[in-house]
Coordinates of C-alpha atoms and ligand atoms in Angstrom, one line a residue:
X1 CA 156.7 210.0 95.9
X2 CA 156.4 206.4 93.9
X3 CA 155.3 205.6 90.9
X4 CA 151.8 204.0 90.4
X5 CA 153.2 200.7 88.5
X6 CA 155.5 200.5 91.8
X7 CA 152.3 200.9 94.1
X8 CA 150.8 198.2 92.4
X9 CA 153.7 195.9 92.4
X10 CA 154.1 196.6 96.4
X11 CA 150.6 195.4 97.1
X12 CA 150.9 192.7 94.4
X13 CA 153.2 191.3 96.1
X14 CA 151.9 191.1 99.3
X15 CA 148.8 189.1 99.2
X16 CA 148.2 186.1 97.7
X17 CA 144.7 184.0 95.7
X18 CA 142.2 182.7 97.9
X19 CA 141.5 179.1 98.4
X20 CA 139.0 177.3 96.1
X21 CA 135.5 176.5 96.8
X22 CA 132.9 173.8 94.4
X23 CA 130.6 175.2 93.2
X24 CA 127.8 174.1 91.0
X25 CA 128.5 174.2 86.9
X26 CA 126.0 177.0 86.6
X27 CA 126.8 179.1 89.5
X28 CA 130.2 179.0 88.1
X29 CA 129.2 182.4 85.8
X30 CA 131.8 185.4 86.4
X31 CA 133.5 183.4 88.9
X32 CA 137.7 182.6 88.8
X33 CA 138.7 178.8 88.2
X34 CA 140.5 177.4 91.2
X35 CA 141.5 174.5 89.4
X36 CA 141.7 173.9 85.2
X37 CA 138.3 172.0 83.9
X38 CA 139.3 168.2 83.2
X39 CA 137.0 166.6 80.6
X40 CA 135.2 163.8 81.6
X41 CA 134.1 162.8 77.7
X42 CA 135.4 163.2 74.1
X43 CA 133.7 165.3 72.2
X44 CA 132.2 164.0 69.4
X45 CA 132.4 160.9 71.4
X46 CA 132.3 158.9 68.0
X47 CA 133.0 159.7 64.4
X48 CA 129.7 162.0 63.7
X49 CA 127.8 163.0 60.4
X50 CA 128.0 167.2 60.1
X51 CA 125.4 167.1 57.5
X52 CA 121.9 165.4 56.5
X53 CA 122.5 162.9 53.9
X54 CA 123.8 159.2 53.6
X55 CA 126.5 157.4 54.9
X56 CA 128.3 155.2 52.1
X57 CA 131.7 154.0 51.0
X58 CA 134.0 156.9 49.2
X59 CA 135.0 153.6 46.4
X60 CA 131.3 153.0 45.7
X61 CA 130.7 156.8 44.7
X62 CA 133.6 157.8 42.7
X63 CA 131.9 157.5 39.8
X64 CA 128.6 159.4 39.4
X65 CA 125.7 158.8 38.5
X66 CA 125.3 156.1 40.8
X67 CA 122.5 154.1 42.0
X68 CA 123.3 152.6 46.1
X69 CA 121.0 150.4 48.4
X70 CA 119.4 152.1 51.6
X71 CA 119.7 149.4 54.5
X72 CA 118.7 151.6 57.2
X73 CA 118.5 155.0 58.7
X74 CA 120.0 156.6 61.6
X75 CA 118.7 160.0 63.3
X76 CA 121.0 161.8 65.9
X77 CA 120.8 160.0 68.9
X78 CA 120.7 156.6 67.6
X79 CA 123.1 153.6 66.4
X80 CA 123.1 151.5 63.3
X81 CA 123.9 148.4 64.4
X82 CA 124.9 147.0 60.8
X83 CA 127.7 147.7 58.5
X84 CA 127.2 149.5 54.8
X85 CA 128.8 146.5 52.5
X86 CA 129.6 147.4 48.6
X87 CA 127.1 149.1 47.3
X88 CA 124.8 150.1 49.8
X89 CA 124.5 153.2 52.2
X90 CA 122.5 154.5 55.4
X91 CA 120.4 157.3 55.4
X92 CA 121.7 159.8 58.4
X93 CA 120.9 162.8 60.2
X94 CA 123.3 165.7 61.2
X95 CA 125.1 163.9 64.6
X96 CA 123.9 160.6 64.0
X97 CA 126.8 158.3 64.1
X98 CA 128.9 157.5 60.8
X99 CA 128.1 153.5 60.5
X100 CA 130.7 150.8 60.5
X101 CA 132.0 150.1 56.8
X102 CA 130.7 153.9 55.9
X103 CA 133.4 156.8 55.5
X104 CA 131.6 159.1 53.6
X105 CA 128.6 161.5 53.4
X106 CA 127.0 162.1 49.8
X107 CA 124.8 165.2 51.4
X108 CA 121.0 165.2 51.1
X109 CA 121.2 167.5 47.8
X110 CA 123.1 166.0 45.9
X111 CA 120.6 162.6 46.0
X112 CA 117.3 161.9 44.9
X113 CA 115.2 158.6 46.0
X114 CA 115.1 156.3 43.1
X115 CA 112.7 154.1 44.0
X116 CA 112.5 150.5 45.9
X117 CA 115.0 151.4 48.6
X118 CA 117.7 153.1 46.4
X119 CA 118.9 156.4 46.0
X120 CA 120.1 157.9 43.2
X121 CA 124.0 159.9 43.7
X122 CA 124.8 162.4 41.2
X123 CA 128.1 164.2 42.8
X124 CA 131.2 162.2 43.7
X125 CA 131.6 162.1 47.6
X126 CA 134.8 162.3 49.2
X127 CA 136.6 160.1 52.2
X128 CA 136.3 162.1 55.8
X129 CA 134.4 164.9 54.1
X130 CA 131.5 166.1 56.3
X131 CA 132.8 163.4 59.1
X132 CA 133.4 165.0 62.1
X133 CA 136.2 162.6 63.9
X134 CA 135.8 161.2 67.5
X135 CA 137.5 163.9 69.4
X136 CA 137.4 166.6 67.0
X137 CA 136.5 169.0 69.8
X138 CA 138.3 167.7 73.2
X139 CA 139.6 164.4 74.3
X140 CA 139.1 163.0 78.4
X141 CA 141.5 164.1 80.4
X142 CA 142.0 167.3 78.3
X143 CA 142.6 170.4 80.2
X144 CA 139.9 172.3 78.7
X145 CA 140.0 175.4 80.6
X146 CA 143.2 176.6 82.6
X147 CA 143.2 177.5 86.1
X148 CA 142.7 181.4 86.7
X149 CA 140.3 181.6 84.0
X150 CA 137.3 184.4 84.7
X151 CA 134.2 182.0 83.7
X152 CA 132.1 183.4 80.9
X153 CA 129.1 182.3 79.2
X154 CA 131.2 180.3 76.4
X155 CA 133.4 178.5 79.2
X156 CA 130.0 177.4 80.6
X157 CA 128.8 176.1 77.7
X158 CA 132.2 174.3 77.5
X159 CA 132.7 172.7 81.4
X160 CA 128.5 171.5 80.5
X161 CA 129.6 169.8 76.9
X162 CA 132.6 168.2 78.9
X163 CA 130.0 166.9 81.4
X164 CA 132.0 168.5 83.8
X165 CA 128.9 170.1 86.7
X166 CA 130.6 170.6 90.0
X167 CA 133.8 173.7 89.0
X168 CA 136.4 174.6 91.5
X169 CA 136.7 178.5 91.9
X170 CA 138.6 180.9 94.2
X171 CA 136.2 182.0 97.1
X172 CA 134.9 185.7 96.6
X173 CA 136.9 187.6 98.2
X174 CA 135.2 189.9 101.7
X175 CA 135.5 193.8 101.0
X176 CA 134.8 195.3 103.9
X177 CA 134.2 199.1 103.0
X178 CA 134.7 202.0 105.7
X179 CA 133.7 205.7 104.6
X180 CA 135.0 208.2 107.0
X181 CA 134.2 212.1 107.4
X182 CA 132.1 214.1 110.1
X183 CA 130.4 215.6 106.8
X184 CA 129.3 212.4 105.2
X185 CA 125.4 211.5 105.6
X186 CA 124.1 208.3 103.6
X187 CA 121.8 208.7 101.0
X188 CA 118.1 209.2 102.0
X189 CA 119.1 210.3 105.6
X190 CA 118.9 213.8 106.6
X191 CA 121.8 216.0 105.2
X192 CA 122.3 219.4 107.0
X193 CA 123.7 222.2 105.6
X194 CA 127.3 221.4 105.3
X195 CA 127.0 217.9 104.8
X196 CA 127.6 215.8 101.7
X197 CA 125.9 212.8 100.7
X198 CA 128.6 209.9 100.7
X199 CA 129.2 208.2 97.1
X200 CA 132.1 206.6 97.7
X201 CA 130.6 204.0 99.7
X202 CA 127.4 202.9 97.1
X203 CA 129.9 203.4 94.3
X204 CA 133.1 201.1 96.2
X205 CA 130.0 198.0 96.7
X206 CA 129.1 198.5 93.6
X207 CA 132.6 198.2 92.2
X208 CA 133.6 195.5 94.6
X209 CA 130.8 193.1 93.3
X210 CA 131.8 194.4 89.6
X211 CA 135.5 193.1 90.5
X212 CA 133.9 189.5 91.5
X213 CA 134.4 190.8 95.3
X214 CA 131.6 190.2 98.1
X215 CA 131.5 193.7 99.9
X216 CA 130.7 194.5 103.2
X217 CA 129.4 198.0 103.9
X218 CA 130.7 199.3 107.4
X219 CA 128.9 202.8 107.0
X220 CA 130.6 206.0 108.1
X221 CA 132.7 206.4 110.6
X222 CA 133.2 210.4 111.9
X223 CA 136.3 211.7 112.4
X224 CA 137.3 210.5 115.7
X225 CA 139.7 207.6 116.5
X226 CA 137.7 205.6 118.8
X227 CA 134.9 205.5 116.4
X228 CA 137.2 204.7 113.3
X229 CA 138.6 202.1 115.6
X230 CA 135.6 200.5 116.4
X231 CA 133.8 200.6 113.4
X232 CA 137.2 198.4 111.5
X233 CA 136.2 195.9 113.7
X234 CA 133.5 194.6 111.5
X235 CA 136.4 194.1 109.0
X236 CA 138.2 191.3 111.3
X237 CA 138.1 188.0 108.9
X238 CA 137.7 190.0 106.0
X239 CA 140.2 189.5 103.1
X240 CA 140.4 192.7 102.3
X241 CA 139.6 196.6 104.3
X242 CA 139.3 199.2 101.7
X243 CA 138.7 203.1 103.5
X244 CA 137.9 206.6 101.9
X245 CA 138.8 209.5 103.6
X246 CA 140.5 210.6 106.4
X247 CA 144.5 209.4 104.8
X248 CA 145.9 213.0 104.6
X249 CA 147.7 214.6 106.8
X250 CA 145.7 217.0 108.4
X251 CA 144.5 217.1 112.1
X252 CA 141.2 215.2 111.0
X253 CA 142.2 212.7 108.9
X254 CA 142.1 210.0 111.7
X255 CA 142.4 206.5 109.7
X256 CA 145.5 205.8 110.3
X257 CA 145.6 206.3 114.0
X258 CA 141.9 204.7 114.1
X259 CA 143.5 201.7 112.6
X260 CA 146.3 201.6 114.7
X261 CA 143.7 200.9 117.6
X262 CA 144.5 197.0 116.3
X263 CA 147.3 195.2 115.5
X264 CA 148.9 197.3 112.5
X265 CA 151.4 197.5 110.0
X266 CA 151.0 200.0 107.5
X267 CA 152.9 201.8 104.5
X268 CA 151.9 205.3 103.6
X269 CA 152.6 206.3 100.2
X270 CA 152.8 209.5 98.3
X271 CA 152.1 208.3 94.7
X272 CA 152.8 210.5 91.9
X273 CA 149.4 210.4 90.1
X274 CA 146.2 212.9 89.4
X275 CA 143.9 212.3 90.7
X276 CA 144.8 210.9 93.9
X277 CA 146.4 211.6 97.1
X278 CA 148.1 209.6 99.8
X279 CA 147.5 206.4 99.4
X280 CA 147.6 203.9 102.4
X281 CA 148.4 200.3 102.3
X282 CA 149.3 197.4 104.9
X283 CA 147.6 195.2 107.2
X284 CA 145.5 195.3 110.4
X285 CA 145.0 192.6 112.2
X286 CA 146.2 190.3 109.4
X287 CA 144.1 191.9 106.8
X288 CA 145.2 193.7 103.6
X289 CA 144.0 197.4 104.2
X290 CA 143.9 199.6 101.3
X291 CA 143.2 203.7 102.0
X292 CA 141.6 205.5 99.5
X293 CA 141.2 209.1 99.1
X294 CA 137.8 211.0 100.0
X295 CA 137.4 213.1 96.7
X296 CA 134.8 210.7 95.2
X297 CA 136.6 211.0 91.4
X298 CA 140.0 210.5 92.9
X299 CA 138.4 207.3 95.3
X300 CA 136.7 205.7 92.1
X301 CA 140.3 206.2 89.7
X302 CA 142.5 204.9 92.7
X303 CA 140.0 201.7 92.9
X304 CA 140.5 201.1 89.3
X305 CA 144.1 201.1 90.0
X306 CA 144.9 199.8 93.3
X307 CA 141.3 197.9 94.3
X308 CA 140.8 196.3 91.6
X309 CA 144.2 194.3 90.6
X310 CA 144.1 193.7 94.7
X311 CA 140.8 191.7 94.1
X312 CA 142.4 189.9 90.9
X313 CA 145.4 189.1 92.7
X314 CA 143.2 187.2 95.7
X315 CA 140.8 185.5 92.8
X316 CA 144.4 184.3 91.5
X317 CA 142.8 186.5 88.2
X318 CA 145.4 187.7 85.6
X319 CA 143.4 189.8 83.3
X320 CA 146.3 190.6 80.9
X321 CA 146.1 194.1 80.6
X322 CA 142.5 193.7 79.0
X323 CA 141.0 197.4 78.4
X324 CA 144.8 199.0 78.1
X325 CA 144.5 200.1 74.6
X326 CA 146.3 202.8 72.8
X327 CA 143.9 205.4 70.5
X328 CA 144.6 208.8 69.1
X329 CA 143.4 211.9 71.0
X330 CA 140.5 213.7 69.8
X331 CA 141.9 216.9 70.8
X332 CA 144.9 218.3 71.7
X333 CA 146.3 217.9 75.4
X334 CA 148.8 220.4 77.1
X335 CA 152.3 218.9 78.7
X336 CA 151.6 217.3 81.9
X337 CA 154.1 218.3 85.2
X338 CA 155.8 215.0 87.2
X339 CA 152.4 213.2 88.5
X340 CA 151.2 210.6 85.8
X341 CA 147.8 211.7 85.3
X342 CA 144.8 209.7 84.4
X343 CA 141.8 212.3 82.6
X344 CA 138.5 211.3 82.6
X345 CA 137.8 211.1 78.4
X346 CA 135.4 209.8 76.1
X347 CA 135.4 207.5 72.9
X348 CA 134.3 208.8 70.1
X349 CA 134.0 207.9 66.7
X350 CA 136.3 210.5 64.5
X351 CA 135.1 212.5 61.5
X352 CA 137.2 209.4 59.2
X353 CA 135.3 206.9 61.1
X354 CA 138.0 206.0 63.2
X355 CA 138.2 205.5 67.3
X356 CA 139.2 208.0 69.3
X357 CA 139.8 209.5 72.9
X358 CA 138.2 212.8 73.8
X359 CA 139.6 214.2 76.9
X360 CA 136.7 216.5 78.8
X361 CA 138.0 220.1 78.8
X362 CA 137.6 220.3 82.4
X363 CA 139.4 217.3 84.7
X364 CA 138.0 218.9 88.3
X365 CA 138.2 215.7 90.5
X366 CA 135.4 216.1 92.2
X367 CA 133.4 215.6 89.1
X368 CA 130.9 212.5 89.8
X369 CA 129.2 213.5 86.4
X370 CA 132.1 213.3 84.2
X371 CA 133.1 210.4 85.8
X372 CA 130.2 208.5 85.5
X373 CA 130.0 209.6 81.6
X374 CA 133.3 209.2 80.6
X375 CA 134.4 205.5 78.7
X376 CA 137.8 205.7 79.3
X377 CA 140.8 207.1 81.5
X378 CA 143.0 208.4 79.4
X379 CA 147.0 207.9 81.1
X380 CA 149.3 211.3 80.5
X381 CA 152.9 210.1 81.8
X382 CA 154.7 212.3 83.7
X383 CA 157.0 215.0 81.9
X384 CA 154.3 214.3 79.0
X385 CA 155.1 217.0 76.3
X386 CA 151.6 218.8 74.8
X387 CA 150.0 216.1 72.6
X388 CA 148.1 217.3 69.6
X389 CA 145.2 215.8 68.0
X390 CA 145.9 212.6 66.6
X391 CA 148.6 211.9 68.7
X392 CA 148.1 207.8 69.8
X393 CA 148.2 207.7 73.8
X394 CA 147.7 204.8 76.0
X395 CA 143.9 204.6 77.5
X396 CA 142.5 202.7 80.4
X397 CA 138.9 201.5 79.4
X398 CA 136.5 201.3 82.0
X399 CA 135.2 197.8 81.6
X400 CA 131.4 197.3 80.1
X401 CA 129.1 194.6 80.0
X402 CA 126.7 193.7 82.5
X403 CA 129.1 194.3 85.6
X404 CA 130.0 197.7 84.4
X405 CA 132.1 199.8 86.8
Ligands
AMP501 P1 139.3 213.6 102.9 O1 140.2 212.7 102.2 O2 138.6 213.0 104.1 O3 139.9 214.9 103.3 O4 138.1 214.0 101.9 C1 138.4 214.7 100.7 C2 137.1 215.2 100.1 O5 136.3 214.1 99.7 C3 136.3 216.0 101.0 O6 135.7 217.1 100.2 C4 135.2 215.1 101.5 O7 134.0 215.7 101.8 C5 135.0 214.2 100.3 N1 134.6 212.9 100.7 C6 135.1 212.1 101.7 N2 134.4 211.0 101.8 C7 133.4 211.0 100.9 C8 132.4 210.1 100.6 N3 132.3 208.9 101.2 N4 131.6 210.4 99.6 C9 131.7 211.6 98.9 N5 132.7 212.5 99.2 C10 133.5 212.2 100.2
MG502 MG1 137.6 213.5 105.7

């Protein structure tokens, strides 16, 4: 048996990002950067007023109260042409700006209009103070956003202010998706007597687009080799095949041989992990095949441990081990035997009003229910001694948001 860190760092290593595609600024949302976002601006472009006020010379309002001349006004948006000489000043809006001559703001409250084009200063102002200089924010040519980068609504917002509307991202990557099992029937269809209604496929396309994947649903293939064989077929030009079922070792679990229909290299692995089973990983054909176990809990943990960094690595994505947190169980756990097991917990919020993992008391893996309720895998090491309450143990979140998996 291998560890689940080395499983990971097998198929890690064995397929690479995607190329890049353009794509317009705001189709750019929950993509992967191809290429780090240039600036094509500086930003402010030009020394800028932060507040409402006037524009003067720091020398002619160090001492206060002091009367100045208004020669002109400048809104955001607009230029004044002139210069502010001794003794005068600009009225100015917040982004208008600073004039030439000007480099200070006396703000709008500390002023009042004294009559025949003056206003009257009563605080001192002070040199750069409520200036905001020309490339405060980002300069051209700054890299403003590094390659990799998963595009959120704040990056957006930054590629638009950079004028930047065309962003290079990684292509999404093809999931082709192949159930497997005489018993399965698709929801809605007629489901006999000893049949089961297949999750694993709805749940793996809905994961796959939650991972930033395009999937493509084969359907279910029975348990017969020409049928498996055929039905992978659909997964030719894919960059990735993920299966469920079928990767054991009894007389009907037919994936592998289905598989082996086309040109195959494949690894079988025994990883030491709960839930789970054999795993399966190689290529057919040239594409990255991943087998996943039938039991729909075990198929839905193994995606969020195998599928999902295989999708990051081929959007070139390094999400930095965001959702790995450490939080102190809830409730006592007993020693765990040599698989590293991952149980299907809760957060809670404790009776001191601090964060907290609550295992469910029952870790069946055929569970759908506790699945889909639980926040949070909770990671027992292998050899783990009993944990009681309060003891801090490292916790996989499930991520949340809008793509929520
Ligand atoms: P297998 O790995 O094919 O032996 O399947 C293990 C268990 O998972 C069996 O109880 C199957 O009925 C169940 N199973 C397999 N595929 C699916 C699926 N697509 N949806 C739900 N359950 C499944
Ligand atoms: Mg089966």
């Amino acid at each position: 048996m291998i560890t689940v860190e080395e499983a990971q760092a097998r198929m890690g290593a064995d397929v690479r990002p995607l190329p890049g595609e353009v794509v317009p600024l705001m189709d750019a949302f929950g993509r992967v950067l191809a290429e780090p976002v240039v600036a094509r601006r500086t930003q402010p472009p030009f020394a800028a007023s932060a507040m409402d006020g006037y524009a003067a010379r720091a020398v002619d309002v160090a001492a206060v109260p002091t009367t100045l001349r208004v020669v002109g006004t400048v809104p955001a948006g607009a230029t004044f042409e002139g210069r502010v000489g001794s003794g005068e000043c600009v009225r100015i809006f917040t982004g208008a700006p600073v004039p030439d001559g000007a480099d200070a703001i006396v703000i709008q409250e500390d002023t009042e209009p004294a009559g025949d084009g003056t206003v009257l200063v009563r605080e001192t102002a002070v040199a750069g103070r409520y200036v905001r200089p020309a490339g405060l924010d980002f300069a051209t040519g700054d890299a403003v956003l590094p390659a990799g980068r998963l595009v959120g609504a704040r990056d957006l917002g930054l590629a638009a202010a950079a004028n930047v509307p065309w962003l290079s991202v990684r292509r999404r990557p093809r999931v082709a998706i192949l159930s497997t099992g005489n018993e399965i029937a698709m929801p809605g269809d007629p489901v006999g007597p000893s049949q089961i209604v297949s999750s694993n496929g709805p749940a793996l396309v809905a994961f796959v687009i939650a991972s930033g994947g395009q999937p493509i649903h084969l359907g279910n293939a029975p348990d017969d080799v020409d049928a498996i064989g055929r039905l992978v077929e659909g997964a030719m030009g894919a960059d990735l095949l993920v299966t469920t079922g079928g990767v054991s070792v009894g007389e009907h679990d037919l994936v592998r041989p289905g598989l082996a229909r086309h040109d195959l290299s494949l690894d079988f692995w025994k990883v030491a992990m709960r839930p789970g089973k054999p795993l399966m990983f190689g290529r057919m054909a040239g594409v990255p095949v991943l087998g996943l176990p039938g039991n729909p809990v075990s198929c839905l943990v193994c995606a969020m441990l195998f599928l999902r960094p295989l999708i990051d690595a081929l959007l070139g994505l390094d999400r930095g081990g965001d959702g790995e947190v450490r939080l102190p169980l809830a409730a006592p756990v007993p020693a765990n035997d040599r698989r590293q097991d991952y149980l299907r917990a809760r957060i809670v919020i404790d009776p001191s009003g601090a964060t907290a993992v609550e295992p469910f008391s029952r870790q069946d893996s055929s569970m759908m229910a506790r699945l889909a309720a639980a926040d949070a895998l909770v990671v027992r090491p292998p050899n783990a001694p009993a944990a009681p309450a309060g003891t801090p143990v490292p916790v996989l979140r499930f991520p949340v948001g809008h793509l929520r998996v």
